[in-house]
Tab-separated table of C-alpha atoms and ligand atoms in Angstrom:
chain	number	residue	atom	x	y	z
A	1	MET	CA	0.000	0.000	0.000
A	2	LYS	CA	1.410	3.361	-0.971
A	3	ASN	CA	2.012	5.761	1.861
A	4	ALA	CA	-0.309	8.732	1.520
A	5	SER	CA	2.311	11.250	2.545
A	6	ASN	CA	6.022	11.371	1.825
A	7	THR	CA	7.070	12.613	5.233
A	8	ALA	CA	8.236	9.929	7.670
A	9	ARG	CA	5.279	9.030	9.860
A	10	ASP	CA	5.429	8.801	13.589
A	11	SER	CA	4.265	5.502	15.084
A	12	PHE	CA	3.564	3.827	18.392
A	13	GLY	CA	6.500	2.060	20.019
A	14	SER	CA	4.969	-1.021	21.627
A	15	SER	CA	1.670	-2.850	21.502
A	16	PHE	CA	1.102	-2.002	25.169
A	17	GLY	CA	1.579	1.619	24.102
A	18	VAL	CA	-1.068	1.306	21.390
A	19	LEU	CA	-3.472	-0.337	23.794
A	20	VAL	CA	-3.138	2.316	26.502
A	21	ALA	CA	-3.417	5.090	23.933
A	22	LEU	CA	-6.576	3.581	22.431
A	23	ALA	CA	-8.022	2.800	25.845
A	24	GLY	CA	-7.020	6.304	26.918
A	25	SER	CA	-9.045	7.737	24.090
A	26	ALA	CA	-12.023	5.541	24.807
A	27	VAL	CA	-12.003	6.008	28.578
A	28	GLY	CA	-12.989	9.577	29.269
A	29	LEU	CA	-15.786	11.799	30.435
A	30	GLY	CA	-17.995	9.338	28.575
A	31	ASN	CA	-17.218	6.694	31.204
A	32	LEU	CA	-16.873	8.766	34.349
A	33	TRP	CA	-19.541	11.361	33.718
A	34	ARG	CA	-21.923	10.339	30.911
A	35	PHE	CA	-22.252	6.585	31.550
A	36	PRO	CA	-23.183	6.821	35.264
A	37	TYR	CA	-25.819	9.473	34.688
A	38	LEU	CA	-27.304	7.627	31.705
A	39	VAL	CA	-27.489	4.467	33.806
A	40	GLY	CA	-29.231	6.529	36.462
A	41	GLN	CA	-31.704	8.038	34.008
A	42	ASN	CA	-32.433	4.805	32.164
A	43	GLY	CA	-33.181	2.409	34.957
A	44	GLY	CA	-29.888	0.764	35.895
A	45	ALA	CA	-29.024	-2.843	35.021
A	46	ALA	CA	-31.360	-3.191	32.019
A	47	PHE	CA	-29.614	-0.250	30.370
A	48	ILE	CA	-26.230	-1.777	31.132
A	49	ILE	CA	-27.164	-5.120	29.546
A	50	ILE	CA	-28.436	-3.433	26.377
A	51	TYR	CA	-25.302	-1.308	26.307
A	52	LEU	CA	-23.064	-4.388	26.569
A	53	ALA	CA	-24.917	-6.065	23.707
A	54	PHE	CA	-24.417	-2.988	21.508
A	55	VAL	CA	-20.726	-2.815	22.332
A	56	LEU	CA	-20.289	-6.454	21.363
A	57	LEU	CA	-22.461	-6.559	18.239
A	58	ILE	CA	-21.954	-3.078	16.825
A	59	GLY	CA	-19.172	-1.284	18.707
A	60	ILE	CA	-16.413	-3.859	18.267
A	61	PRO	CA	-17.163	-4.480	14.552
A	62	ILE	CA	-17.017	-0.741	13.803
A	63	LEU	CA	-13.856	-0.414	15.860
A	64	LEU	CA	-12.244	-3.196	13.818
A	65	ALA	CA	-13.485	-1.666	10.555
A	66	GLU	CA	-11.880	1.667	11.432
A	67	PHE	CA	-8.721	-0.161	12.426
A	68	ILE	CA	-8.623	-1.855	9.030
A	69	ILE	CA	-8.941	1.486	7.219
A	70	GLY	CA	-6.282	3.190	9.328
A	71	ARG	CA	-3.661	0.476	9.487
A	72	ARG	CA	-4.019	-0.543	5.837
A	73	SER	CA	-3.695	3.005	4.528
A	74	GLN	CA	-1.203	4.365	7.081
A	75	ALA	CA	-2.828	7.738	6.559
A	76	SER	CA	-4.947	10.276	8.403
A	77	ALA	CA	-8.754	10.420	8.220
A	78	ARG	CA	-9.380	11.750	4.705
A	79	ALA	CA	-6.295	10.414	2.942
A	80	ALA	CA	-6.988	6.965	4.382
A	81	PHE	CA	-10.218	6.561	2.409
A	82	GLN	CA	-8.554	8.083	-0.623
A	83	ALA	CA	-5.634	5.671	-0.485
A	84	LEU	CA	-7.893	2.604	-0.281
A	85	ALA	CA	-10.410	3.763	-2.887
A	86	PRO	CA	-8.608	6.168	-5.203
A	87	GLY	CA	-10.784	8.349	-7.364
A	88	GLY	CA	-13.930	7.955	-5.248
A	89	HIS	CA	-15.630	10.450	-2.996
A	90	TRP	CA	-15.139	8.480	0.202
A	91	GLY	CA	-12.642	11.045	1.457
A	92	ILE	CA	-15.519	13.384	2.293
A	93	ALA	CA	-16.256	11.092	5.232
A	94	GLY	CA	-12.765	11.823	6.512
A	95	VAL	CA	-13.349	15.559	6.291
A	96	LEU	CA	-16.612	15.156	8.207
A	97	ALA	CA	-14.730	13.172	10.843
A	98	VAL	CA	-12.265	16.017	11.281
A	99	LEU	CA	-15.159	18.458	11.584
A	100	CYS	CA	-16.769	16.150	14.121
A	101	CYS	CA	-13.606	16.118	16.219
A	102	THR	CA	-13.415	19.909	16.041
A	103	LEU	CA	-16.899	20.210	17.520
A	104	ILE	CA	-16.280	17.506	20.131
A	105	LEU	CA	-13.037	19.013	21.346
A	106	SER	CA	-14.593	22.472	21.646
A	107	PHE	CA	-17.128	21.440	24.260
A	108	TYR	CA	-15.050	18.596	25.691
A	109	SER	CA	-12.351	21.077	26.603
A	110	VAL	CA	-14.908	23.233	28.419
A	111	VAL	CA	-16.097	20.266	30.507
A	112	GLY	CA	-12.464	19.247	31.035
A	113	GLY	CA	-11.933	22.780	32.305
A	114	TRP	CA	-14.773	22.327	34.799
A	115	GLY	CA	-12.883	19.246	35.953
A	116	VAL	CA	-9.742	21.330	36.526
A	117	GLU	CA	-11.719	23.910	38.495
A	118	TYR	CA	-13.259	21.179	40.658
A	119	LEU	CA	-9.865	19.608	41.255
A	120	VAL	CA	-8.652	22.983	42.524
A	121	LYS	CA	-11.730	23.251	44.740
A	122	ALA	CA	-11.121	19.729	46.028
A	123	PHE	CA	-7.563	20.656	46.983
A	124	ARG	CA	-8.938	23.604	48.981
A	125	PHE	CA	-11.471	21.284	50.658
A	126	ASP	CA	-14.194	23.624	49.433
A	127	PHE	CA	-16.919	20.964	49.476
A	128	SER	CA	-16.494	19.958	53.098
A	129	SER	CA	-19.160	22.218	54.576
A	130	MET	CA	-21.650	22.385	51.702
A	131	ASP	CA	-25.132	20.923	51.414
A	132	ASN	CA	-26.742	19.816	48.156
A	133	GLU	CA	-28.479	23.130	47.518
A	134	SER	CA	-25.329	25.194	47.865
A	135	LEU	CA	-23.414	22.750	45.668
A	136	LYS	CA	-26.076	23.123	42.994
A	137	ASN	CA	-25.778	26.888	43.213
A	138	LEU	CA	-22.007	26.672	43.198
A	139	PHE	CA	-22.022	24.627	39.982
A	140	SER	CA	-24.513	26.778	38.144
A	141	ALA	CA	-22.865	30.003	39.295
A	142	PHE	CA	-19.492	28.719	38.124
A	143	SER	CA	-20.518	27.206	34.810
A	144	THR	CA	-22.585	30.220	33.775
A	145	SER	CA	-20.003	32.812	34.796
A	146	THR	CA	-17.843	34.459	32.178
A	147	TRP	CA	-14.168	34.399	33.036
A	148	ARG	CA	-13.219	31.454	35.234
A	149	PRO	CA	-14.554	28.749	32.891
A	150	LEU	CA	-12.683	30.433	30.030
A	151	LEU	CA	-9.505	30.388	32.056
A	152	TYR	CA	-9.857	26.693	32.877
A	153	HIS	CA	-10.846	25.810	29.313
A	154	THR	CA	-7.603	27.469	28.232
A	155	VAL	CA	-5.624	25.519	30.832
A	156	PHE	CA	-7.175	22.211	29.791
A	157	LEU	CA	-6.709	22.788	26.065
A	158	GLY	CA	-3.166	23.986	26.724
A	159	MET	CA	-2.304	20.735	28.509
A	160	THR	CA	-3.870	18.733	25.681
A	161	ALA	CA	-1.859	20.617	23.063
A	162	GLY	CA	1.290	20.293	25.199
A	163	ILE	CA	1.058	16.500	25.052
A	164	VAL	CA	0.139	16.256	21.361
A	165	ILE	CA	2.998	18.527	20.349
A	166	GLY	CA	5.358	15.820	21.653
A	167	GLY	CA	4.166	13.496	18.878
A	168	VAL	CA	2.754	9.989	18.899
A	169	LYS	CA	5.498	8.001	20.636
A	170	ASN	CA	6.969	10.671	22.877
A	171	GLY	CA	3.805	12.575	23.670
A	172	ILE	CA	0.636	10.529	23.462
A	173	GLU	CA	2.092	7.074	24.158
A	174	LYS	CA	4.364	8.152	27.022
A	175	PHE	CA	1.615	10.073	28.781
A	176	SER	CA	-0.938	7.287	28.423
A	177	LYS	CA	1.455	4.572	29.626
A	178	VAL	CA	1.856	6.220	32.998
A	179	MET	CA	-1.573	7.755	33.431
A	180	MET	CA	-3.888	4.918	32.410
A	181	PRO	CA	-2.639	2.442	35.048
A	182	LEU	CA	-2.772	5.259	37.605
A	183	LEU	CA	-6.327	6.088	36.599
A	184	PHE	CA	-7.256	2.427	36.954
A	185	LEU	CA	-5.829	2.209	40.489
A	186	ILE	CA	-7.559	5.385	41.642
A	187	MET	CA	-10.932	4.294	40.297
A	188	ILE	CA	-10.609	0.825	41.882
A	189	GLY	CA	-9.782	2.477	45.201
A	190	ILE	CA	-12.827	4.768	45.035
A	191	ALA	CA	-15.065	1.868	43.989
A	192	ILE	CA	-13.934	-0.161	47.012
A	193	ARG	CA	-14.654	2.777	49.323
A	194	SER	CA	-18.085	3.237	47.775
A	195	LEU	CA	-18.980	-0.475	47.828
A	196	THR	CA	-18.124	-0.784	51.523
A	197	LEU	CA	-20.419	2.030	52.653
A	198	PRO	CA	-23.368	0.998	54.791
A	199	GLY	CA	-26.389	0.801	52.487
A	200	ALA	CA	-24.297	0.236	49.357
A	201	GLU	CA	-26.157	-2.975	48.423
A	202	ALA	CA	-29.090	-1.035	46.993
A	203	GLY	CA	-26.685	0.581	44.523
A	204	VAL	CA	-25.213	-2.795	43.575
A	205	ASP	CA	-28.704	-4.167	42.968
A	206	TYR	CA	-29.501	-1.147	40.863
A	207	LEU	CA	-26.412	-1.741	38.711
A	208	PHE	CA	-26.717	-5.492	38.326
A	209	LYS	CA	-30.390	-6.531	38.752
A	210	PRO	CA	-32.323	-5.550	35.636
A	211	ASP	CA	-35.799	-4.064	35.879
A	212	TRP	CA	-37.086	-4.563	32.314
A	213	SER	CA	-40.215	-2.521	32.935
A	214	LYS	CA	-38.087	0.646	32.724
A	215	VAL	CA	-36.939	-0.091	29.169
A	216	THR	CA	-38.334	2.082	26.369
A	217	SER	CA	-37.170	2.822	22.839
A	218	GLY	CA	-35.289	5.739	24.373
A	219	THR	CA	-33.201	3.283	26.368
A	220	PHE	CA	-31.967	1.654	23.158
A	221	LEU	CA	-31.169	4.994	21.559
A	222	ALA	CA	-29.270	6.194	24.601
A	223	ALA	CA	-27.349	2.908	24.815
A	224	LEU	CA	-26.238	2.920	21.180
A	225	GLY	CA	-25.333	6.612	21.297
A	226	GLN	CA	-23.288	5.948	24.398
A	227	ALA	CA	-21.511	2.992	22.765
A	228	PHE	CA	-20.471	5.261	19.885
A	229	PHE	CA	-19.356	8.073	22.127
A	230	SER	CA	-17.547	5.947	24.661
A	231	LEU	CA	-15.630	3.912	22.073
A	232	SER	CA	-14.821	7.139	20.154
A	233	LEU	CA	-16.313	5.676	16.959
A	234	GLY	CA	-17.287	7.337	13.716
A	235	SER	CA	-14.943	10.265	14.199
A	236	GLY	CA	-11.680	9.143	12.657
A	237	MET	CA	-9.942	8.417	15.963
A	238	VAL	CA	-9.402	4.683	15.440
A	239	ILE	CA	-8.470	5.356	11.797
A	240	THR	CA	-5.835	7.874	12.861
A	241	TYR	CA	-4.411	5.851	15.766
A	242	GLY	CA	-4.646	2.709	13.645
A	243	SER	CA	-2.437	4.367	11.046
A	244	TYR	CA	0.351	4.520	13.652
A	245	VAL	CA	0.133	0.797	14.394
A	246	LYS	CA	2.850	-1.505	13.073
A	247	LYS	CA	2.059	-3.989	10.323
A	248	ASP	CA	2.802	-7.011	12.532
A	249	ALA	CA	0.462	-6.039	15.385
A	250	ASN	CA	-2.661	-8.103	15.948
A	251	ILE	CA	-5.462	-5.589	15.407
A	252	VAL	CA	-8.264	-8.008	16.255
A	253	SER	CA	-6.952	-8.452	19.756
A	254	LEU	CA	-6.033	-4.768	20.120
A	255	GLY	CA	-9.532	-3.708	19.094
A	256	THR	CA	-11.217	-6.200	21.384
A	257	GLN	CA	-8.992	-5.304	24.316
A	258	THR	CA	-9.772	-1.632	23.801
A	259	ALA	CA	-13.497	-2.290	23.952
A	260	VAL	CA	-13.099	-4.503	27.021
A	261	ALA	CA	-10.974	-1.899	28.806
A	262	ASP	CA	-13.487	0.832	28.020
A	263	THR	CA	-16.376	-1.271	29.317
A	264	VAL	CA	-14.507	-2.295	32.455
A	265	PHE	CA	-13.793	1.367	33.220
A	266	ALA	CA	-17.440	2.286	32.727
A	267	LEU	CA	-18.524	-0.477	35.103
A	268	ILE	CA	-15.918	0.537	37.681
A	269	ALA	CA	-17.139	4.131	37.437
A	270	GLY	CA	-20.670	2.811	37.982
A	271	CYS	CA	-19.458	0.912	41.064
A	272	ALA	CA	-17.655	3.990	42.317
A	273	ILE	CA	-20.708	6.206	42.001
A	274	MET	CA	-24.020	4.311	42.313
A	275	PRO	CA	-23.462	2.528	45.664
A	276	ALA	CA	-22.511	5.854	47.234
A	277	VAL	CA	-25.512	7.576	45.649
A	278	PHE	CA	-27.831	4.957	47.170
A	279	ALA	CA	-26.029	4.859	50.498
A	280	PHE	CA	-26.784	8.559	50.855
A	281	GLY	CA	-30.370	8.200	49.715
A	282	ILE	CA	-29.936	10.390	46.632
A	283	SER	CA	-31.970	9.797	43.470
A	284	PRO	CA	-29.794	8.176	40.774
A	285	GLY	CA	-31.473	10.093	37.945
A	286	GLU	CA	-29.797	13.437	38.641
A	287	GLY	CA	-28.534	13.796	35.080
A	288	PRO	CA	-25.441	15.666	33.927
A	289	GLY	CA	-24.978	17.327	37.324
A	290	LEU	CA	-24.271	13.945	38.911
A	291	VAL	CA	-20.510	14.314	38.889
A	292	PHE	CA	-20.309	18.011	39.705
A	293	ILE	CA	-23.123	18.279	42.262
A	294	THR	CA	-24.141	14.905	43.691
A	295	LEU	CA	-20.637	13.529	44.098
A	296	PRO	CA	-19.161	16.545	45.909
A	297	HIS	CA	-22.190	16.353	48.180
A	298	ILE	CA	-21.363	12.730	48.972
A	299	PHE	CA	-17.665	13.539	49.425
A	300	SER	CA	-18.601	16.258	51.909
A	301	GLN	CA	-20.214	13.686	54.186
A	302	LEU	CA	-17.770	10.822	53.816
A	303	PRO	CA	-14.971	10.140	56.295
A	304	LEU	CA	-11.807	11.043	54.359
A	305	GLY	CA	-14.134	12.495	51.716
A	306	GLY	CA	-11.814	15.433	51.103
A	307	VAL	CA	-9.043	13.130	49.960
A	308	ILE	CA	-11.407	11.039	47.860
A	309	ALA	CA	-12.663	14.213	46.179
A	310	ILE	CA	-9.105	15.097	45.205
A	311	LEU	CA	-8.485	11.595	43.847
A	312	PHE	CA	-11.767	11.527	41.947
A	313	PHE	CA	-11.329	14.861	40.203
A	314	PHE	CA	-7.713	14.022	39.462
A	315	ALA	CA	-8.929	10.786	37.832
A	316	LEU	CA	-11.573	12.705	35.899
A	317	LEU	CA	-8.926	15.087	34.605
A	318	LEU	CA	-6.610	12.245	33.534
A	319	ALA	CA	-9.420	10.424	31.758
A	320	ALA	CA	-10.506	13.599	29.998
A	321	LEU	CA	-6.949	14.451	28.948
A	322	THR	CA	-6.141	11.067	27.390
A	323	SER	CA	-9.373	11.365	25.379
A	324	ALA	CA	-8.877	14.984	24.398
A	325	ILE	CA	-5.395	14.261	23.031
A	326	SER	CA	-6.883	11.636	20.711
A	327	VAL	CA	-9.498	14.039	19.402
A	328	LEU	CA	-6.833	16.692	18.846
A	329	GLU	CA	-4.529	14.185	17.132
A	330	VAL	CA	-7.190	13.412	14.493
A	331	ILE	CA	-7.325	17.084	13.517
A	332	VAL	CA	-3.573	17.650	13.780
A	333	ALA	CA	-2.696	14.560	11.705
A	334	PHE	CA	-5.164	15.747	9.067
A	335	CYS	CA	-3.677	19.245	8.920
A	336	MET	CA	-0.093	17.945	8.817
A	337	GLU	CA	-0.775	15.624	5.913
A	338	GLU	CA	-3.203	17.729	3.920
A	339	PHE	CA	-1.375	21.044	4.208
A	340	LYS	CA	2.138	19.568	4.499
A	341	ILE	CA	2.928	21.492	7.665
A	342	LYS	CA	4.982	20.564	10.709
A	343	ARG	CA	3.410	19.195	13.881
A	344	GLY	CA	4.209	22.286	15.967
A	345	LEU	CA	2.506	24.610	13.516
A	346	ALA	CA	-0.471	22.297	13.084
A	347	VAL	CA	-0.993	22.028	16.854
A	348	SER	CA	-0.754	25.816	17.261
A	349	LEU	CA	-3.256	26.575	14.511
A	350	VAL	CA	-5.734	23.949	15.666
A	351	PHE	CA	-5.335	25.172	19.244
A	352	LEU	CA	-6.407	28.667	18.207
A	353	VAL	CA	-9.494	27.475	16.335
A	354	ILE	CA	-10.652	25.108	19.084
A	355	TRP	CA	-9.893	27.662	21.755
A	356	ALA	CA	-12.155	30.213	20.070
A	357	LEU	CA	-14.968	27.715	19.478
A	358	GLY	CA	-14.610	26.443	23.038
A	359	CYS	CA	-14.944	29.987	24.359
A	360	LEU	CA	-18.264	30.244	22.520
A	361	CYS	CA	-19.382	26.947	24.067
A	362	SER	CA	-18.419	28.102	27.509
A	363	LEU	CA	-20.094	31.494	27.156
A	364	SER	CA	-23.226	29.834	25.793
A	365	GLN	CA	-23.822	28.564	29.338
A	366	GLY	CA	-24.081	32.170	30.508
A	367	VAL	CA	-23.958	35.465	28.652
A	368	LEU	CA	-24.508	33.905	25.212
A	369	ALA	CA	-27.345	31.633	26.353
A	370	ASP	CA	-29.714	33.375	23.951
A	371	TRP	CA	-27.691	32.597	20.851
A	372	LYS	CA	-29.656	29.657	19.590
A	373	VAL	CA	-29.489	27.531	16.469
A	374	LEU	CA	-32.153	24.827	15.985
A	375	GLY	CA	-33.392	25.786	19.444
A	376	LYS	CA	-30.107	24.835	21.077
A	377	ASN	CA	-27.347	26.939	22.580
A	378	ILE	CA	-23.877	26.548	21.046
A	379	PHE	CA	-22.673	23.986	23.599
A	380	ASP	CA	-25.697	21.723	23.082
A	381	LEU	CA	-25.594	22.280	19.333
A	382	PHE	CA	-21.972	21.089	19.082
A	383	ASP	CA	-22.773	18.125	21.308
A	384	TYR	CA	-25.835	17.249	19.226
A	385	LEU	CA	-24.177	17.687	15.829
A	386	SER	CA	-21.154	15.602	16.761
A	387	ALA	CA	-22.629	12.783	18.855
A	388	ASN	CA	-26.026	12.506	17.152
A	389	VAL	CA	-25.284	13.424	13.558
A	390	LEU	CA	-21.651	13.335	12.445
A	391	MET	CA	-20.561	10.279	14.426
A	392	LEU	CA	-23.488	8.298	13.064
A	393	ILE	CA	-22.730	9.344	9.506
A	394	GLY	CA	-19.061	8.504	10.070
A	395	GLY	CA	-19.958	5.107	11.492
A	396	LEU	CA	-22.306	4.356	8.623
A	397	VAL	CA	-19.739	5.231	5.978
A	398	VAL	CA	-17.092	3.135	7.714
A	399	VAL	CA	-19.232	-0.016	7.889
A	400	VAL	CA	-20.415	0.325	4.306
A	401	PHE	CA	-16.885	1.041	3.107
A	402	VAL	CA	-15.317	-1.957	4.809
A	403	GLY	CA	-18.293	-4.320	4.496
A	404	TRP	CA	-19.192	-3.646	0.876
A	405	LYS	CA	-16.389	-1.731	-0.812
A	406	LEU	CA	-13.290	-3.432	0.620
A	407	GLY	CA	-15.079	-6.735	1.127
A	408	ARG	CA	-14.147	-10.066	2.627
A	409	LYS	CA	-10.776	-10.620	0.981
A	410	GLN	CA	-9.174	-7.314	1.934
A	411	MET	CA	-10.762	-7.497	5.358
A	412	ARG	CA	-9.300	-10.915	5.991
A	413	ASP	CA	-5.948	-9.874	4.598
A	414	GLU	CA	-5.672	-6.904	6.958
A	415	LEU	CA	-6.994	-8.661	10.054
A	416	THR	CA	-4.601	-11.594	9.592
A	417	ASN	CA	-1.610	-9.459	8.556
A	418	GLY	CA	-1.542	-10.950	5.096
A	419	GLY	CA	-2.269	-14.487	6.275
A	420	THR	CA	0.353	-14.726	9.036
A	421	LEU	CA	-2.191	-14.736	11.871
A	422	ARG	CA	-4.848	-17.415	12.235
A	423	LEU	CA	-8.467	-16.338	12.269
A	424	PRO	CA	-11.338	-18.808	12.018
A	425	ASN	CA	-13.677	-18.424	9.075
A	426	TRP	CA	-16.727	-18.058	11.282
A	427	PHE	CA	-15.158	-14.966	12.831
A	428	ILE	CA	-14.669	-13.257	9.480
A	429	ASP	CA	-18.151	-14.296	8.315
A	430	THR	CA	-19.835	-13.027	11.465
A	431	LEU	CA	-17.914	-9.782	11.336
A	432	LEU	CA	-18.816	-9.312	7.690
A	433	PHE	CA	-22.481	-9.948	8.443
A	434	LEU	CA	-22.500	-7.470	11.323
A	435	LEU	CA	-20.771	-4.825	9.206
A	436	ARG	CA	-22.933	-5.343	6.143
A	437	PHE	CA	-26.345	-5.645	7.767
A	438	LEU	CA	-26.732	-5.274	11.500
A	439	ALA	CA	-24.581	-2.186	12.062
A	440	PRO	CA	-26.019	-0.122	9.164
A	441	ALA	CA	-29.552	-1.117	10.151
A	442	ALA	CA	-28.989	-0.112	13.764
A	443	ILE	CA	-27.458	3.221	12.764
A	444	LEU	CA	-30.295	3.991	10.354
A	445	ILE	CA	-32.962	3.145	12.915
A	446	ILE	CA	-31.367	5.452	15.440
A	447	ALA	CA	-31.101	8.213	12.855
A	448	ILE	CA	-34.770	7.854	11.907
A	449	PHE	CA	-35.859	7.927	15.531
A	450	GLN	CA	-33.838	11.065	16.055
A	451	VAL	CA	-35.324	12.865	13.104
A	452	SER	CA	-38.858	11.942	14.104
A	453	GLU	CA	-38.368	13.045	17.699
B	501	LIG	N1	-14.552	8.268	24.155
B	501	LIG	C1	-14.287	9.448	24.906
B	501	LIG	C2	-15.064	9.450	26.201
B	501	LIG	O1	-15.689	8.485	26.519
B	501	LIG	C3	-14.610	10.675	24.153
B	501	LIG	C4	-13.912	10.719	22.866
B	501	LIG	C5	-12.608	10.618	22.633
B	501	LIG	C6	-14.481	10.804	21.653
B	501	LIG	N2	-12.337	10.665	21.306
B	501	LIG	C7	-13.487	10.767	20.704
B	501	LIG	C8	-15.757	10.899	21.319
B	501	LIG	C9	-13.757	10.816	19.373
B	501	LIG	C10	-16.031	10.940	20.000
B	501	LIG	C11	-15.056	10.895	19.054
B	501	LIG	O2	-15.029	10.405	26.909
């Protein structure tokens, strides 16, 4: 396969490095913030079971399809499609993916900034004397104010850019190798603390005993949307990271391990949060404020809660950073290859654009709340367009491209590294079926539901 650019490409050093970088991208605010509150809003265990089924039947196949595109082409989002299907218009999907990442990073960096602010508050033991009402007021006063969120958005995006400027092996891989195991240990520690609280069993039941009467069509939509978001699908991330993976790596096992790691982290986050929520008699359906309001409230009442608050918000920041660097890398890799510019320049230019868009997102919580498009403020609009529109389109193009355009032979060739790895036929056949039929059908159904809402 011809390399899409003539400059020497950076690559990951070890397969452990690839795994932690991919898992780092997947494990993020989606696991620590979005997953727990969706579980809370959608009735607990039943949602989790549906979510797991979607990860297995749709998430992993799309992840592998993106891996095939990236590793086979060794190119960034747009050029990857172009290299595998020269002369076609598939590259447009790559451009949409880059746009998608631009929108995601703009609001992700704002929420990451909230995380930084709350870490600072945790260090000052600010939560220790606050009740739920004052924590609610604290959060809304902070997130709707003008300057502090902008400052912290800048800090968060600055850290993200600082890592990505170091490149794939020396920036992204190095950072993830140290931080992902640390994140894992912290979350396990918090989960153990939460599970040993008096009254924690109700939370465990809620997480693991399904109540099917709570399931509606909305549950399925939320679960599939979450699978896409949490596995970072449909947005060029796996294509871009896959393009840095060596030709002798086993991408089937890397892809599966990534999905398993992401799911394990989501479940650990559930175990860290839900038992404590129940032990303190709080309703699990608090929504997006769960992490910034409910949890500090719980920390304020827990023995050693001040320390746990510091650990939790530190973990949140780490998880958000390893994801944000992957989103930024998609855009940076695109700019480097399309415009033939150096990494430092690409990171600086992209930083400026995202910083400005992020400022709009942040201000749309307060002074710009009246700027509405399609009835949504800028923050919600970016969230909606990326997670509900562009990622679905991206996912659809990827499954059709690999399932129908590349087809069985190329798929098998890439997954087995040209025949050197063994893969049973049933695996390839099942994967092909899922990519050709089940995944596109599921994506289309979701899209139709969304339009008719
Ligand atoms: N998966 C990340 C999370 O759960 C978010 C994320 C990282 C992402 N890269 C992405 C989402 C690319 C969409 C597209 O927080």
